[in-house]
PDB file of C-alpha atoms in Angstrom:
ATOM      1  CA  UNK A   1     -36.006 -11.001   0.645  1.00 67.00           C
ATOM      2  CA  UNK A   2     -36.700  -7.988  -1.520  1.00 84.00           C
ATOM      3  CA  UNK A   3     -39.678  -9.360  -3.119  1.00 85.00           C
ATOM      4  CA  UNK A   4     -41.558  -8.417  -0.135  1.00 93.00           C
ATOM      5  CA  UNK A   5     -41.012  -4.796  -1.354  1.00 94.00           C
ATOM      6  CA  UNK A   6     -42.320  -5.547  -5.431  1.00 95.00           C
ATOM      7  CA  UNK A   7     -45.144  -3.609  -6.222  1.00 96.00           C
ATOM      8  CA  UNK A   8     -47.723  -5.268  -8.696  1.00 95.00           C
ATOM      9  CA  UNK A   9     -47.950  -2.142 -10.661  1.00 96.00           C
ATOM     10  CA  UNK A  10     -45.945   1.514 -10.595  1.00 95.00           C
ATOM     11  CA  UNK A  11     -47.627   4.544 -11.936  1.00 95.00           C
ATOM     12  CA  UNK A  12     -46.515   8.210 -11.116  1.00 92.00           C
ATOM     13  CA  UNK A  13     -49.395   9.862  -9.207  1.00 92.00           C
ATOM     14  CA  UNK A  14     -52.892   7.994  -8.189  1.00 94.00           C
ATOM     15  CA  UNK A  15     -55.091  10.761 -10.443  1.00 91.00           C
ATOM     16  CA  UNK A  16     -53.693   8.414 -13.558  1.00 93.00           C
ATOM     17  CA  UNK A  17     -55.238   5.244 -11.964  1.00 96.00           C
ATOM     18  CA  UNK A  18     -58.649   4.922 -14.073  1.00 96.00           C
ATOM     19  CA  UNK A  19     -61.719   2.533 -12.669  1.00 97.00           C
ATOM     20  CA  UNK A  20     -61.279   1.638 -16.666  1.00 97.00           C
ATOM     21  CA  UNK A  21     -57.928   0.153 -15.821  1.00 96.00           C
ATOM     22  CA  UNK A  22     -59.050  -1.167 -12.353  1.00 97.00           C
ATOM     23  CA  UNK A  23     -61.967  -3.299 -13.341  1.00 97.00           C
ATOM     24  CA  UNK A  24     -59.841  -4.854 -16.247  1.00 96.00           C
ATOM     25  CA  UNK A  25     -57.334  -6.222 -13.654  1.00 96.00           C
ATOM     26  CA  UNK A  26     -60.731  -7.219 -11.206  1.00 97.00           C
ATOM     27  CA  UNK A  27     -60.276  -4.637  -8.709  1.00 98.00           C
ATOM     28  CA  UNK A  28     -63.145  -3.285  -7.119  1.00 98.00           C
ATOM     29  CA  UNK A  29     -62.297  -1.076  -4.544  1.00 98.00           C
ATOM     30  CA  UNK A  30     -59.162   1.159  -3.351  1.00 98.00           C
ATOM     31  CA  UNK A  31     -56.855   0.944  -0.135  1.00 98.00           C
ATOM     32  CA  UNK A  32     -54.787   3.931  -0.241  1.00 98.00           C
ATOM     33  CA  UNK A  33     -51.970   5.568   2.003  1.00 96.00           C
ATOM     34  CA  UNK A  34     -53.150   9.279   2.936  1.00 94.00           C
ATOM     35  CA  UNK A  35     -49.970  11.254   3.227  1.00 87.00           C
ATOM     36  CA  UNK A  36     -48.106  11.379  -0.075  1.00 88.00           C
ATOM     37  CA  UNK A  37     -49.858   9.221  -1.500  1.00 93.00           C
ATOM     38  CA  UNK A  38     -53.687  10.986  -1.782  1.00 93.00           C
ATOM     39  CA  UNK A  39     -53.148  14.265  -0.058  1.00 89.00           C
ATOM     40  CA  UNK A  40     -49.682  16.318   0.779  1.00 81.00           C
ATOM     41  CA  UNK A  41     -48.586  15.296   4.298  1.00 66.00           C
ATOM     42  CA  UNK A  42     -47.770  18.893   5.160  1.00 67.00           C
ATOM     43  CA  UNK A  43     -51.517  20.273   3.153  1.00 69.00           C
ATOM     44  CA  UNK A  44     -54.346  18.169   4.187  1.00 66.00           C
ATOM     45  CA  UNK A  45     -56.348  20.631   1.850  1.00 75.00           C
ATOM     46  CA  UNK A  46     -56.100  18.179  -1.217  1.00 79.00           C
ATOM     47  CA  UNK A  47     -56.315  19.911  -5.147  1.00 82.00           C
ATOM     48  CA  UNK A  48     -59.201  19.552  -7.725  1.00 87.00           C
ATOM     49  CA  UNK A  49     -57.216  17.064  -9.229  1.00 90.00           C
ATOM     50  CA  UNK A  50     -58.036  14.960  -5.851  1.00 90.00           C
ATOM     51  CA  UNK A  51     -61.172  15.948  -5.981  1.00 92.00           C
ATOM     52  CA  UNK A  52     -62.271  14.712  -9.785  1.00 95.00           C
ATOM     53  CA  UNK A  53     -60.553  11.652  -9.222  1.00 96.00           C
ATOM     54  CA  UNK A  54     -62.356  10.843  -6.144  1.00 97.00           C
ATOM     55  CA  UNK A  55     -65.412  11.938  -8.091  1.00 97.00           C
ATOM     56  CA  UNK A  56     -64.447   9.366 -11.057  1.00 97.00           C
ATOM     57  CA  UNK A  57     -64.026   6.286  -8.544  1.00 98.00           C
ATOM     58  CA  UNK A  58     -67.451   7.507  -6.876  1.00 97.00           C
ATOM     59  CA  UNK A  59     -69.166   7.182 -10.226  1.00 98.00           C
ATOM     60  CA  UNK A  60     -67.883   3.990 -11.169  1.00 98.00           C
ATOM     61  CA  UNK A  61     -68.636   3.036  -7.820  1.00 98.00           C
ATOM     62  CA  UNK A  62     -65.267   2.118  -6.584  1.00 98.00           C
ATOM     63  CA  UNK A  63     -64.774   2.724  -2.869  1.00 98.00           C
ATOM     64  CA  UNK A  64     -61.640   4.482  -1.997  1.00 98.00           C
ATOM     65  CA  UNK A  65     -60.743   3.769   2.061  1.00 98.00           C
ATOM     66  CA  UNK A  66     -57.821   5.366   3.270  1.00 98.00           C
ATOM     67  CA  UNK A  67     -55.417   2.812   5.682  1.00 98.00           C
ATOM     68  CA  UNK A  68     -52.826   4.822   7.093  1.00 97.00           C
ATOM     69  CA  UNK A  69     -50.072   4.488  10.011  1.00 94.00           C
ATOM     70  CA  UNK A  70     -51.710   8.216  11.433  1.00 93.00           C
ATOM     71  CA  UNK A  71     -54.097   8.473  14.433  1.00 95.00           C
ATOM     72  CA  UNK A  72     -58.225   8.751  14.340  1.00 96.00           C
ATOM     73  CA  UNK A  73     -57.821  12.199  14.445  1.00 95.00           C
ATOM     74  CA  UNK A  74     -55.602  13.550  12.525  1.00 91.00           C
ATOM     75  CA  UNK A  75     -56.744  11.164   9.650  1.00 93.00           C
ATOM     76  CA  UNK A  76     -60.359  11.922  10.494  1.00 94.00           C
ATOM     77  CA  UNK A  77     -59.811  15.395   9.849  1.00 91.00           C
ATOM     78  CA  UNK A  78     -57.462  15.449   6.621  1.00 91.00           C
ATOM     79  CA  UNK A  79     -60.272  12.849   5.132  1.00 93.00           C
ATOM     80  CA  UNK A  80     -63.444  15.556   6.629  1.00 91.00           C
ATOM     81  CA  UNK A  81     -63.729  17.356   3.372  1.00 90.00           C
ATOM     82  CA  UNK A  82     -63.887  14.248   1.249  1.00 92.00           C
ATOM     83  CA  UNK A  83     -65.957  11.391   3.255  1.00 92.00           C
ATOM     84  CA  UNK A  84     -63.994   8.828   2.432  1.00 96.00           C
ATOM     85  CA  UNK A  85     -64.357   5.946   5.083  1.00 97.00           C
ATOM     86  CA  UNK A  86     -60.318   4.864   6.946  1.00 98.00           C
ATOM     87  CA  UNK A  87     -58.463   2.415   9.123  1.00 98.00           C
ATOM     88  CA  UNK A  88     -56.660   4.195  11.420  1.00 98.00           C
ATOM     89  CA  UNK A  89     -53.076   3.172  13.237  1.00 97.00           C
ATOM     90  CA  UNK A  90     -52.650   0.439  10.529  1.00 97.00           C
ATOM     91  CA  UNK A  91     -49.519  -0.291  11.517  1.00 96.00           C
ATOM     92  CA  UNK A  92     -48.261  -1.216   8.459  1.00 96.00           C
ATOM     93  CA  UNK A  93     -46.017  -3.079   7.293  1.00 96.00           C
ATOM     94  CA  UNK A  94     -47.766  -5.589   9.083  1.00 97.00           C
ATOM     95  CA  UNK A  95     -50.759  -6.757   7.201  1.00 97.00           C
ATOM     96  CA  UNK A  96     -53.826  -5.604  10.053  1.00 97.00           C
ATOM     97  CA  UNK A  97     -54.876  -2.421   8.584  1.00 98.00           C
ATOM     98  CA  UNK A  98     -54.903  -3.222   5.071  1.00 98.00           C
ATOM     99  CA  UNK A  99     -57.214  -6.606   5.783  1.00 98.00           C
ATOM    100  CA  UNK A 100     -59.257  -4.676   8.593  1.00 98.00           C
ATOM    101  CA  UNK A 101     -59.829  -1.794   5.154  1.00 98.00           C
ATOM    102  CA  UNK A 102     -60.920  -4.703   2.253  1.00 98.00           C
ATOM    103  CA  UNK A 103     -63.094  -6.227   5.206  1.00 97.00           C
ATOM    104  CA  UNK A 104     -64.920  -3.000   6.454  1.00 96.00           C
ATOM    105  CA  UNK A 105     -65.704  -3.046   2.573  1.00 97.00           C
ATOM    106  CA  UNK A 106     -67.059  -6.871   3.105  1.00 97.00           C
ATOM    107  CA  UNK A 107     -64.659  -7.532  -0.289  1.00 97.00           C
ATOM    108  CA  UNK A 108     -61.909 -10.699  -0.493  1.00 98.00           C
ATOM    109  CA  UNK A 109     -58.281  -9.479  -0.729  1.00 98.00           C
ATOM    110  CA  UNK A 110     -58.011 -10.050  -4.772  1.00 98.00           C
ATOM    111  CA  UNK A 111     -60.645  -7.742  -5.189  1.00 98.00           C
ATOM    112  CA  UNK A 112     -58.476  -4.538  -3.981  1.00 98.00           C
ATOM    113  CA  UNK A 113     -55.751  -2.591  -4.647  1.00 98.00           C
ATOM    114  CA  UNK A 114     -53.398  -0.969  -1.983  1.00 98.00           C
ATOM    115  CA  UNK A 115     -52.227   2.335  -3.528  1.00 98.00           C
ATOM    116  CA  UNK A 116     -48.924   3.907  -1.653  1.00 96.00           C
ATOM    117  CA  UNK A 117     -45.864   6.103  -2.361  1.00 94.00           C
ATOM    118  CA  UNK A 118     -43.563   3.508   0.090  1.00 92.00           C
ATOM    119  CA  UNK A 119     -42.288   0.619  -0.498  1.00 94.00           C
ATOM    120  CA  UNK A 120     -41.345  -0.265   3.316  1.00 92.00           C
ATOM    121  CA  UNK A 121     -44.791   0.642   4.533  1.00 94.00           C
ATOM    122  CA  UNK A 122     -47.690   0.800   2.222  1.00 97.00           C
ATOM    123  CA  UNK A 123     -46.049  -2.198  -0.399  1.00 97.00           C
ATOM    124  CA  UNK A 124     -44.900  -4.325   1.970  1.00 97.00           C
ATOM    125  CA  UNK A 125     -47.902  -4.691   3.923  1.00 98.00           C
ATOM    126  CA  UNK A 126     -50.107  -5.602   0.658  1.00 98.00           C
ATOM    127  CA  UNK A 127     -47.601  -7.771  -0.128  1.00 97.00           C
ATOM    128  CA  UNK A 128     -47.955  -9.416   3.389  1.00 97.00           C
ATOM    129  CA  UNK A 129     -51.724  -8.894   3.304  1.00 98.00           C
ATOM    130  CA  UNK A 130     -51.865 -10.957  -0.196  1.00 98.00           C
ATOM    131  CA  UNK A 131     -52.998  -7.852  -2.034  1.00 98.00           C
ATOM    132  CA  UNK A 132     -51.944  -6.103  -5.550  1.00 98.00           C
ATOM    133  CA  UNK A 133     -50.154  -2.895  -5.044  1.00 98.00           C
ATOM    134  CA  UNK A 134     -49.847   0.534  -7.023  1.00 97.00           C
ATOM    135  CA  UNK A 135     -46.495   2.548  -6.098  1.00 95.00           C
ATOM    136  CA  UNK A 136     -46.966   5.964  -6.876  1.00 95.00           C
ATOM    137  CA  UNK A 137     -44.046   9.087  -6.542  1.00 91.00           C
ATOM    138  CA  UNK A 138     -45.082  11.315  -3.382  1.00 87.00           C
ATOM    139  CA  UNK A 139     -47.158  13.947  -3.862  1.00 83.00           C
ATOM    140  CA  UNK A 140     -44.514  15.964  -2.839  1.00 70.00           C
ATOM    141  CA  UNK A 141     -40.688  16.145  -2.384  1.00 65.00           C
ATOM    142  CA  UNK A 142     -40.416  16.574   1.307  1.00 59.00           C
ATOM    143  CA  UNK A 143     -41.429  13.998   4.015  1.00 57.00           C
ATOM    144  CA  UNK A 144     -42.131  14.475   7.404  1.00 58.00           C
ATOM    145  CA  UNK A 145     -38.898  13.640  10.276  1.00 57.00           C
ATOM    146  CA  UNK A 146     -40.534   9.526  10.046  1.00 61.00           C
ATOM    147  CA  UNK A 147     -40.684   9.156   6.846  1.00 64.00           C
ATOM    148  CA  UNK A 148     -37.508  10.472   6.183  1.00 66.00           C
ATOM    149  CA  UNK A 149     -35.323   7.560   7.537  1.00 69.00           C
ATOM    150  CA  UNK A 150     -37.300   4.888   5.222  1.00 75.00           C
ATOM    151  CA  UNK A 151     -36.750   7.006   1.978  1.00 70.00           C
ATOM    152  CA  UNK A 152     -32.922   6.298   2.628  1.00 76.00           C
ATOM    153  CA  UNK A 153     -33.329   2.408   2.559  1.00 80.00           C
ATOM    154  CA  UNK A 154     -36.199   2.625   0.024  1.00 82.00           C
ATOM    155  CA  UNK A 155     -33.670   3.821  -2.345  1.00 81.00           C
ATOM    156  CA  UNK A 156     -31.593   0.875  -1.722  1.00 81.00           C
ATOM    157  CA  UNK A 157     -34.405  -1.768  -2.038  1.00 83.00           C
ATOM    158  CA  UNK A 158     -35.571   0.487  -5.354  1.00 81.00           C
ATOM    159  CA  UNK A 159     -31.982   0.111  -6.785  1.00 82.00           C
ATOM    160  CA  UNK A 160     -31.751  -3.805  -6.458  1.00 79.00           C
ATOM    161  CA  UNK A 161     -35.127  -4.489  -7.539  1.00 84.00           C
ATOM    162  CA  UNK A 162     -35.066  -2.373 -11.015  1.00 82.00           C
ATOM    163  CA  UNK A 163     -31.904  -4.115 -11.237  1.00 83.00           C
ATOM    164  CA  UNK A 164     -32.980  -7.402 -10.817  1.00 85.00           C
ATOM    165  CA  UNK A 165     -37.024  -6.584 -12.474  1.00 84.00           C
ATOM    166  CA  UNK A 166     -36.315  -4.848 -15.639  1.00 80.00           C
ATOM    167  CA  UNK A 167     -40.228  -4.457 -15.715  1.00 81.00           C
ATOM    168  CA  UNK A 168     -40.342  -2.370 -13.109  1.00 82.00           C
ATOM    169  CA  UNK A 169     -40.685   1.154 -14.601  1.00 79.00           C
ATOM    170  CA  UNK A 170     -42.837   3.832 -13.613  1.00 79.00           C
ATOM    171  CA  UNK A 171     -46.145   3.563 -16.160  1.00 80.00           C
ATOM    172  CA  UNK A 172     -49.205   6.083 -17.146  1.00 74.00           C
ATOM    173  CA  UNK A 173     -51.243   3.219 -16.642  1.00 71.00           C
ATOM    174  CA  UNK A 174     -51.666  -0.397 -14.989  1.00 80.00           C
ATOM    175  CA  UNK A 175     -50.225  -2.603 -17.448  1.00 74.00           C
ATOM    176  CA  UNK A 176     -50.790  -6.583 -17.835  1.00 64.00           C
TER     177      UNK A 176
END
């Protein structure tokens, strides 16, 4: 049951995720989570280091789309400064979004990564999608009121998975 919740790979924050690394596992685009995961949920702003890492997939021309659980708008407008293309209402766990964002990109499931900083949402619904996952640590401490309720039960899952996958450790890199 909690191998649903494994993540292929864990790595501490999505800036260290290099298309170097990425096209030596055979990925060739990115799914990410917005919230947390590419942007703070509470500053849709984003930082320079957002910015040069975005600038580093463009260049190696790996397409980032953004699949989140959030509305057209709000995501439309958090993602406005960045063009990045997004699924909308992904309602993840469920698999939908995160097929609906490696088909918009006309790719096959093993070539993508789902990046996200929850294992109940973002890893689960690769994992039910059929697609390698990155878990990274939030961007920041604080969630919003939702979020709040899964970070209780993510701990558990966390707990009994480290336990039971000594190889899960958080990395600097994607490891074999």
């Amino acid at each position: 049951m909690f191998q649903e919740y494994k993540p292929t790979w864990m790595v501490s924050a999505i800036y260290q995720i290099t298309p170097e690394q990425l096209k030596k596992h055979g990925i060739k685009a990115v799914l990410t989570d917005l919230d947390n995961t590419l942007i703070a949920w509470n500053n849709p702003n984003g930082t320079e280091e957002l910015r040069q890492w975005l600038k580093q997939m463009d260049e190696a021309k790996i397409p980032v789309v953004v699949v989140s659980n959030n509305n057209q708008e709000r995501i439309a407008h958090a993602l406005e400064p960045f063009g990045l293309d997004f699924v909308a209402r992904a309602l993840k766990p469920f698999a939908r979004g995160i097929r609906a964002g490696y088909q918009k990109l006309g790719m096959k499931k093993e070539d993508v990564v789902m990046v996200g900083d929850q294992i109940m949402t973002d890893i689960r619904g690769a994992n039910r999608a059929g697609v390698k996952s990155i878990l990274v640590k939030p961007v920041v401490a604080t969630d919003g009121w939702n979020t709040r309720i899964n970070r209780f039960f993510e701990r558990k899952i966390m707990k009994h998975l480290q336990k039971n996958n000594p190889d899960m450790k958080w990395q600097g890199e994607l490891n074999d």
